[in-house]
Coordinates of C-alpha atoms and ligand atoms in Angstrom, one line a residue:
M1 CA 204.0 204.0 -18.1
I2 CA 206.8 206.0 -16.6
R3 CA 206.9 206.9 -12.9
L4 CA 208.3 210.3 -12.3
R5 CA 209.4 211.2 -8.8
L6 CA 209.6 214.9 -8.0
K7 CA 212.4 216.6 -6.2
P8 CA 211.7 217.6 -2.6
G9 CA 209.8 220.9 -2.5
R10 CA 209.0 220.8 -6.2
D11 CA 205.4 219.5 -5.9
E12 CA 203.7 222.9 -5.2
S13 CA 202.5 223.5 -8.8
V14 CA 201.1 219.9 -9.1
R15 CA 199.2 220.3 -5.9
R16 CA 197.7 223.4 -7.3
R17 CA 196.6 221.4 -10.3
H18 CA 198.8 223.2 -12.8
P19 CA 198.9 220.9 -15.8
W20 CA 202.4 221.6 -16.9
L21 CA 205.2 219.6 -15.3
F22 CA 208.7 220.9 -16.1
S23 CA 211.6 218.6 -16.5
G24 CA 213.6 220.5 -13.9
A25 CA 211.3 219.3 -11.1
I26 CA 212.0 215.6 -11.7
A27 CA 214.3 213.8 -9.4
S28 CA 214.1 210.3 -10.9
A29 CA 212.2 208.3 -13.5
E30 CA 211.3 204.6 -13.7
G31 CA 209.8 202.7 -16.6
D32 CA 209.8 203.5 -20.3
G33 CA 206.7 205.6 -20.9
S34 CA 206.4 204.4 -24.5
D35 CA 202.6 204.4 -24.0
G36 CA 202.7 208.1 -23.3
L37 CA 201.5 207.7 -19.7
A38 CA 203.2 209.4 -16.8
E39 CA 202.5 208.9 -13.2
V40 CA 203.8 211.7 -11.0
A41 CA 204.7 211.2 -7.3
D42 CA 206.1 213.6 -4.7
A43 CA 209.5 213.1 -3.1
G44 CA 207.9 210.7 -0.5
G45 CA 206.4 208.5 -3.2
R46 CA 202.8 209.6 -2.9
V47 CA 201.0 209.7 -6.3
L48 CA 199.8 213.2 -7.2
A49 CA 198.8 213.2 -10.8
H50 CA 198.7 211.4 -14.2
G51 CA 199.4 212.8 -17.6
A52 CA 200.8 212.6 -21.0
Y53 CA 204.5 212.0 -21.2
S54 CA 206.7 214.1 -23.7
P55 CA 210.3 213.2 -23.0
G56 CA 211.6 215.6 -25.7
S57 CA 209.9 218.6 -24.1
Q58 CA 210.7 221.0 -21.4
I59 CA 207.2 220.3 -20.2
V60 CA 207.9 216.7 -19.7
A61 CA 204.3 215.9 -18.8
R62 CA 200.9 217.5 -19.3
L63 CA 198.8 216.5 -16.4
W64 CA 195.2 215.3 -17.0
T65 CA 194.2 214.0 -13.6
F66 CA 194.9 214.7 -9.9
D67 CA 192.7 212.1 -8.3
G68 CA 194.5 208.8 -9.1
R69 CA 192.5 208.2 -12.3
V70 CA 194.6 206.9 -15.2
P71 CA 193.9 208.6 -18.5
G72 CA 192.4 206.3 -21.1
E73 CA 189.5 206.2 -23.5
D74 CA 186.8 206.4 -20.8
L75 CA 188.3 209.6 -19.5
F76 CA 188.8 211.0 -22.9
R77 CA 185.1 210.4 -23.7
E78 CA 184.0 212.1 -20.5
R79 CA 186.2 215.1 -21.1
L80 CA 185.1 215.4 -24.7
R81 CA 181.4 215.1 -23.7
A82 CA 181.8 217.9 -21.2
A83 CA 183.5 220.0 -23.9
R84 CA 180.6 219.3 -26.3
R85 CA 178.0 220.3 -23.7
L86 CA 179.8 223.7 -23.2
R87 CA 179.7 224.4 -26.9
E88 CA 176.0 223.5 -27.0
E89 CA 175.4 226.2 -24.4
V90 CA 177.5 229.0 -25.8
L91 CA 177.7 228.9 -29.6
P92 CA 175.6 231.3 -31.7
A93 CA 173.0 230.2 -34.2
E94 CA 174.1 229.3 -37.8
T95 CA 177.6 228.5 -36.6
T96 CA 179.1 225.2 -37.7
G97 CA 182.7 226.1 -37.3
Y98 CA 184.0 226.2 -33.8
R99 CA 186.7 225.0 -31.4
A100 CA 185.3 221.9 -29.9
V101 CA 188.2 221.1 -27.5
N102 CA 190.6 223.8 -26.3
S103 CA 193.5 221.9 -24.6
E104 CA 194.0 222.9 -20.9
G105 CA 190.8 225.0 -21.1
D106 CA 188.8 221.8 -21.5
A107 CA 191.0 219.7 -19.2
C108 CA 192.5 218.0 -22.3
P109 CA 196.1 219.4 -22.2
G110 CA 197.8 219.0 -25.5
V111 CA 194.6 218.4 -27.6
L112 CA 192.8 220.8 -29.9
L113 CA 189.7 219.9 -31.9
D114 CA 188.3 222.3 -34.4
V115 CA 185.0 221.4 -36.1
Y116 CA 184.2 222.7 -39.6
G117 CA 180.8 221.5 -40.7
E118 CA 181.1 217.8 -41.3
T119 CA 184.9 217.7 -40.8
A120 CA 186.8 217.7 -37.5
V121 CA 190.5 218.5 -37.2
L122 CA 192.2 217.0 -34.2
E123 CA 195.6 218.6 -33.5
L124 CA 197.9 216.8 -31.1
L125 CA 200.1 219.4 -29.7
T126 CA 202.5 217.3 -27.7
E127 CA 204.5 214.1 -28.1
G128 CA 202.5 212.6 -25.2
T129 CA 199.1 213.2 -26.7
E130 CA 200.4 212.0 -30.0
S131 CA 201.1 208.7 -28.5
W132 CA 197.5 208.6 -27.3
A133 CA 196.3 209.2 -30.8
P134 CA 194.3 206.0 -31.4
A135 CA 192.3 206.3 -28.2
L136 CA 191.8 210.0 -28.6
E137 CA 190.6 209.6 -32.2
S138 CA 188.2 206.9 -31.3
A139 CA 186.8 209.1 -28.4
V140 CA 186.4 212.0 -30.9
R141 CA 184.5 209.8 -33.4
E142 CA 182.2 208.6 -30.7
V143 CA 181.4 212.0 -29.1
F144 CA 181.4 214.3 -32.1
A145 CA 180.6 211.8 -34.9
P146 CA 182.2 213.8 -37.6
A147 CA 181.8 212.5 -41.2
E148 CA 185.6 213.0 -41.6
L149 CA 188.3 213.3 -39.0
L150 CA 191.7 214.7 -39.9
V151 CA 194.6 214.4 -37.5
K152 CA 197.5 216.9 -37.3
R153 CA 200.5 215.8 -35.3
S154 CA 202.4 218.9 -34.4
G155 CA 203.6 217.5 -31.1
A156 CA 207.0 215.9 -31.6
S157 CA 208.3 218.8 -33.7
R158 CA 206.9 221.4 -31.4
D159 CA 208.4 219.6 -28.4
R160 CA 211.8 219.7 -30.0
K161 CA 211.5 223.4 -30.6
Q162 CA 210.3 224.0 -27.0
K163 CA 213.4 222.4 -25.6
H164 CA 215.2 225.6 -26.4
S165 CA 212.5 228.1 -25.4
P166 CA 209.9 228.3 -22.7
P167 CA 206.3 227.5 -23.8
G168 CA 203.9 230.1 -24.8
A169 CA 200.3 229.0 -25.2
G170 CA 198.9 230.0 -28.5
R171 CA 196.6 229.5 -31.3
G172 CA 198.1 226.1 -32.4
E173 CA 199.6 226.0 -35.8
G174 CA 199.6 222.8 -37.8
E175 CA 202.2 222.2 -40.4
G176 CA 201.2 223.0 -44.0
G177 CA 200.1 220.2 -46.4
E178 CA 198.0 219.9 -49.5
A179 CA 195.3 222.6 -49.8
R180 CA 191.9 221.3 -48.9
R181 CA 188.9 223.5 -48.2
V182 CA 186.0 222.5 -46.0
P183 CA 182.9 224.7 -45.9
F184 CA 181.2 225.8 -42.7
L185 CA 179.1 228.7 -41.3
E186 CA 179.9 231.4 -38.9
N187 CA 176.9 233.5 -37.8
G188 CA 175.3 232.5 -41.1
L189 CA 178.3 233.6 -43.2
R190 CA 179.9 231.1 -45.5
F191 CA 183.5 230.3 -45.0
A192 CA 185.9 227.5 -45.9
A193 CA 188.8 226.4 -43.8
D194 CA 191.9 225.4 -45.6
V195 CA 192.4 222.3 -43.4
G196 CA 195.4 221.1 -45.5
A197 CA 197.7 223.9 -46.2
G198 CA 196.1 226.7 -44.2
Q199 CA 197.3 228.4 -41.0
K200 CA 196.1 227.0 -37.7
T201 CA 193.7 224.2 -38.4
G202 CA 192.5 226.2 -41.4
F203 CA 190.7 229.3 -40.0
F204 CA 190.9 231.8 -37.1
L205 CA 187.9 230.6 -35.1
D206 CA 189.2 232.6 -32.1
Q207 CA 188.1 235.9 -33.7
R208 CA 184.4 235.1 -34.0
E209 CA 183.3 237.5 -31.3
N210 CA 185.4 240.4 -32.7
R211 CA 183.9 239.7 -36.2
S212 CA 180.4 240.0 -34.8
R213 CA 181.2 243.3 -33.1
L214 CA 182.7 244.6 -36.4
R215 CA 179.6 243.5 -38.3
A216 CA 177.4 245.4 -35.8
L217 CA 179.1 248.7 -36.3
A218 CA 180.2 248.5 -39.9
A219 CA 177.2 250.0 -41.7
G220 CA 178.2 252.6 -44.2
R221 CA 181.8 252.5 -43.1
T222 CA 185.1 251.9 -44.8
V223 CA 187.2 249.0 -43.4
L224 CA 190.9 248.3 -43.7
D225 CA 191.7 244.8 -42.6
L226 CA 195.4 244.4 -41.8
F227 CA 196.9 240.9 -41.6
S228 CA 193.6 239.7 -43.1
Y229 CA 194.4 236.0 -43.7
S230 CA 191.3 234.7 -45.4
G231 CA 189.5 238.0 -45.1
A232 CA 186.9 236.9 -42.6
F233 CA 186.8 240.3 -40.9
S234 CA 186.0 242.0 -44.2
V235 CA 183.2 239.5 -45.0
A236 CA 181.7 240.2 -41.5
A237 CA 182.0 244.0 -42.1
L238 CA 180.3 243.7 -45.6
A239 CA 177.5 241.6 -44.1
G240 CA 177.0 244.5 -41.7
G241 CA 176.7 246.9 -44.6
A242 CA 180.2 248.3 -44.8
A243 CA 180.7 250.6 -47.8
R244 CA 184.0 249.0 -48.7
A245 CA 186.6 246.6 -47.1
V246 CA 190.2 246.1 -48.1
D247 CA 192.4 243.1 -47.1
V248 CA 196.1 243.4 -46.7
D249 CA 198.2 240.3 -46.2
S250 CA 201.6 239.1 -47.3
S251 CA 200.3 235.7 -48.3
A252 CA 198.9 235.3 -51.9
A253 CA 197.2 232.0 -50.9
A254 CA 195.4 233.7 -48.0
L255 CA 194.2 236.5 -50.3
E256 CA 192.9 233.9 -52.8
L257 CA 190.8 232.5 -50.0
S258 CA 189.6 236.1 -49.2
R259 CA 188.3 236.4 -52.8
E260 CA 186.5 233.1 -52.5
H261 CA 184.9 234.1 -49.2
R262 CA 183.6 237.4 -50.7
A263 CA 182.2 235.6 -53.7
A264 CA 180.6 232.8 -51.5
N265 CA 178.7 235.5 -49.5
G266 CA 177.6 237.4 -52.6
F267 CA 179.8 240.5 -52.1
A268 CA 181.3 242.0 -55.2
A269 CA 185.0 242.8 -55.0
G270 CA 187.7 244.2 -57.2
D271 CA 191.4 243.5 -57.4
A272 CA 192.1 246.7 -55.4
D273 CA 190.3 245.1 -52.4
F274 CA 193.1 242.5 -52.0
V275 CA 196.5 243.9 -51.4
E276 CA 199.5 241.5 -51.2
A277 CA 202.0 243.5 -49.2
D278 CA 204.0 243.6 -46.0
V279 CA 201.7 245.5 -43.6
F280 CA 204.5 247.5 -42.1
D281 CA 205.3 249.0 -45.5
D282 CA 201.7 249.2 -46.6
V283 CA 200.5 251.3 -43.6
R284 CA 203.3 253.7 -44.1
R285 CA 202.4 254.2 -47.8
R286 CA 198.8 254.8 -46.8
A287 CA 199.7 257.2 -44.0
A288 CA 202.0 259.1 -46.4
A289 CA 199.2 259.4 -48.9
G290 CA 196.9 260.8 -46.1
E291 CA 194.4 258.0 -46.2
R292 CA 191.6 257.8 -43.6
W293 CA 189.5 254.8 -42.8
D294 CA 186.4 254.5 -40.6
V295 CA 187.6 251.2 -39.2
V296 CA 191.0 249.6 -39.1
V297 CA 191.5 246.0 -37.9
C298 CA 195.0 245.0 -36.9
D299 CA 195.4 241.3 -36.1
P300 CA 199.0 240.3 -36.7
P301 CA 200.6 236.9 -36.1
A302 CA 202.2 236.2 -32.7
F303 CA 205.3 238.4 -32.7
A304 CA 206.6 236.7 -29.6
K305 CA 206.9 233.0 -29.7
K306 CA 209.5 232.7 -26.9
R307 CA 210.4 234.9 -24.0
A308 CA 213.5 236.3 -25.6
D309 CA 211.3 237.7 -28.4
V310 CA 209.1 239.9 -26.1
D311 CA 211.1 243.2 -26.4
R312 CA 211.3 242.9 -30.2
A313 CA 207.6 241.9 -30.3
A314 CA 206.7 245.0 -28.2
R315 CA 208.5 247.2 -30.7
G316 CA 206.7 245.5 -33.6
Y317 CA 203.3 246.0 -32.0
K318 CA 204.1 249.6 -31.2
D319 CA 205.3 250.4 -34.6
V320 CA 202.4 248.9 -36.5
N321 CA 199.8 250.4 -34.1
R322 CA 201.4 253.8 -34.3
V323 CA 201.0 254.0 -38.0
A324 CA 197.6 252.2 -38.1
M325 CA 196.3 254.8 -35.6
A326 CA 197.2 257.6 -38.0
L327 CA 194.9 256.0 -40.6
V328 CA 191.8 256.1 -38.4
A329 CA 189.3 258.9 -39.2
P330 CA 187.9 261.0 -36.3
G331 CA 185.1 259.1 -34.8
G332 CA 186.5 255.9 -36.3
W333 CA 187.6 252.6 -34.7
L334 CA 190.8 250.6 -34.4
L335 CA 190.4 247.0 -33.4
T336 CA 193.9 246.0 -32.4
C337 CA 194.9 242.5 -31.4
S338 CA 197.8 240.5 -30.1
C339 CA 197.8 236.7 -30.0
S340 CA 201.2 236.4 -28.3
G341 CA 200.5 234.6 -25.0
L342 CA 203.8 236.0 -23.7
V343 CA 202.6 239.6 -24.2
G344 CA 200.1 239.9 -21.4
A345 CA 197.0 242.1 -21.5
D346 CA 198.6 244.8 -19.3
L347 CA 201.8 245.0 -21.4
F348 CA 199.8 245.0 -24.6
Q349 CA 197.6 247.9 -23.4
K350 CA 200.8 249.8 -22.4
I351 CA 202.3 249.3 -25.8
V352 CA 199.1 250.5 -27.5
F353 CA 199.1 253.5 -25.2
A354 CA 202.7 254.3 -26.1
A355 CA 201.8 254.0 -29.8
S356 CA 198.9 256.5 -29.4
L357 CA 201.2 259.0 -27.6
D358 CA 203.7 258.8 -30.5
A359 CA 201.0 259.0 -33.1
G360 CA 199.5 262.0 -31.3
V361 CA 196.1 260.5 -31.7
P362 CA 193.9 260.0 -28.7
F363 CA 191.8 256.8 -28.4
A364 CA 189.5 255.4 -25.7
I365 CA 189.1 251.7 -25.0
V366 CA 185.5 250.9 -25.6
A367 CA 185.6 247.1 -25.2
R368 CA 188.1 244.3 -24.6
Q369 CA 187.4 241.1 -26.5
G370 CA 189.6 238.1 -26.7
A371 CA 188.7 234.6 -28.0
G372 CA 185.1 233.5 -27.8
P373 CA 183.5 231.1 -25.3
D374 CA 184.5 228.1 -27.3
H375 CA 188.1 228.9 -26.2
P376 CA 187.7 228.4 -22.4
V377 CA 190.7 229.1 -20.2
S378 CA 191.3 227.0 -17.1
L379 CA 191.8 229.0 -13.9
D380 CA 194.5 226.4 -13.2
C381 CA 196.4 227.3 -16.3
P382 CA 196.0 231.1 -17.1
E383 CA 198.7 230.6 -19.7
G384 CA 195.9 229.4 -21.9
E385 CA 194.7 232.9 -22.5
Y386 CA 196.5 234.4 -25.5
L387 CA 194.3 236.6 -27.6
K388 CA 193.8 240.2 -26.6
G389 CA 191.6 242.6 -28.6
L390 CA 191.2 246.2 -27.8
W391 CA 188.3 248.1 -29.4
L392 CA 189.6 251.7 -29.6
R393 CA 187.6 254.7 -30.6
R394 CA 189.2 257.8 -31.9
A395 CA 188.0 261.0 -30.2
Ligands
SAH1 N1 192.8 238.3 -38.9 C1 192.9 237.0 -39.5 C2 194.0 236.2 -38.9 C3 195.3 236.8 -39.1 S1 196.7 235.7 -38.9 C4 191.5 236.3 -39.4 O1 190.7 236.7 -38.6 O2 191.3 235.3 -40.1 C5 198.0 236.7 -39.4 C6 198.2 236.9 -40.9 O3 199.2 237.8 -41.0 C7 198.5 235.7 -41.7 O4 197.6 235.6 -42.8 C8 199.9 236.0 -42.3 O5 200.0 235.6 -43.7 C9 199.9 237.5 -42.2 N2 201.2 238.2 -42.1 C10 202.3 237.9 -41.3 N3 203.2 238.8 -41.3 C11 202.8 239.7 -42.2 C12 203.4 241.0 -42.7 N4 204.5 241.4 -42.2 N5 202.7 241.7 -43.6 C13 201.5 241.2 -44.0 N6 200.9 240.1 -43.6 C14 201.6 239.3 -42.7

């Protein structure tokens, strides 16, 4: 264990239970911290919190307790059980793929757990939680009893990157490995997560609610799914009776998964339904050809990963939205999303407004929908909210 003593006057955020302790607040340290445990005390020596120690990160500790309790397997089991109970209350029927533990949102800072049917993927997001791996794994096995548990350690590499840029909360993004597909259900639809080589832990579980909305309004409509990854939006639209759905993504591997997802759900598809292209070029070609779609979905990757990216990201969002808006038929819909935690909801709405002015196409916001209830956000750590989705209807 390492004992971290805060500088005078730098204990406010810890007293407010904010789970991120920045290295700049530390006056002195004592002990080696090789077990990943940090004890945090104010300038007068009073212990305020305990957490996971990440010496390589700007966030030198992620705080787990503020009541003197020392994190360990008992605490992990308790937190995981609470997380499991929440999912039992909020998940829809016929859904076996879900986020089971959402880091700060489940009082488990630095830990993600995604469940795909019989397989669970534990992602350790920080150096500190990586050093707790054995105890965390054993708690996961006990509470969730998965047939198979995979562990992704993205902590140390992420911490090194973060040293140079402030943190943004995000979707989590494990490093790629060997392709491995694990089947699961989302609202009765058959999907497979690529838990080896895929993005995130293999699937974008955070868009479940938006996919159900799309399914509910897709009947008879044409759908253009931009940044489609494994085509889950299109599958939901076809399940809702869409006339046609086209996926656009720059990743051939993602489009291959899209094909498999359509087939697994019994939807016929042709080569023209899967377009390997840069979306920025593709939407321009479509606009120049005068195409109109009843529904356009735009769910790009996080354009802003650090604060210095925000202006460039804003231009990217505005650009792609402006062109996408021109593709929406009168009476049609645009679901536009941003998963950059650093681009807040207000800023995103302003960017989308500016895009609509430039496009000369009026839209109304009909619904705002971010990540589903299996992605809780702690009031203590609002940075955990990253996904914004605006459902826009063209007048
Ligand atoms: N909507 C998806 C998730 C999208 S993730 C879902 O619900 O599953 C973002 C996707 O954008 C990734 O698949 C990535 O390959 C793709 N991508 C990133 N930049 C791109 C670009 N410039 N053009 C096309 N696709 C891009």
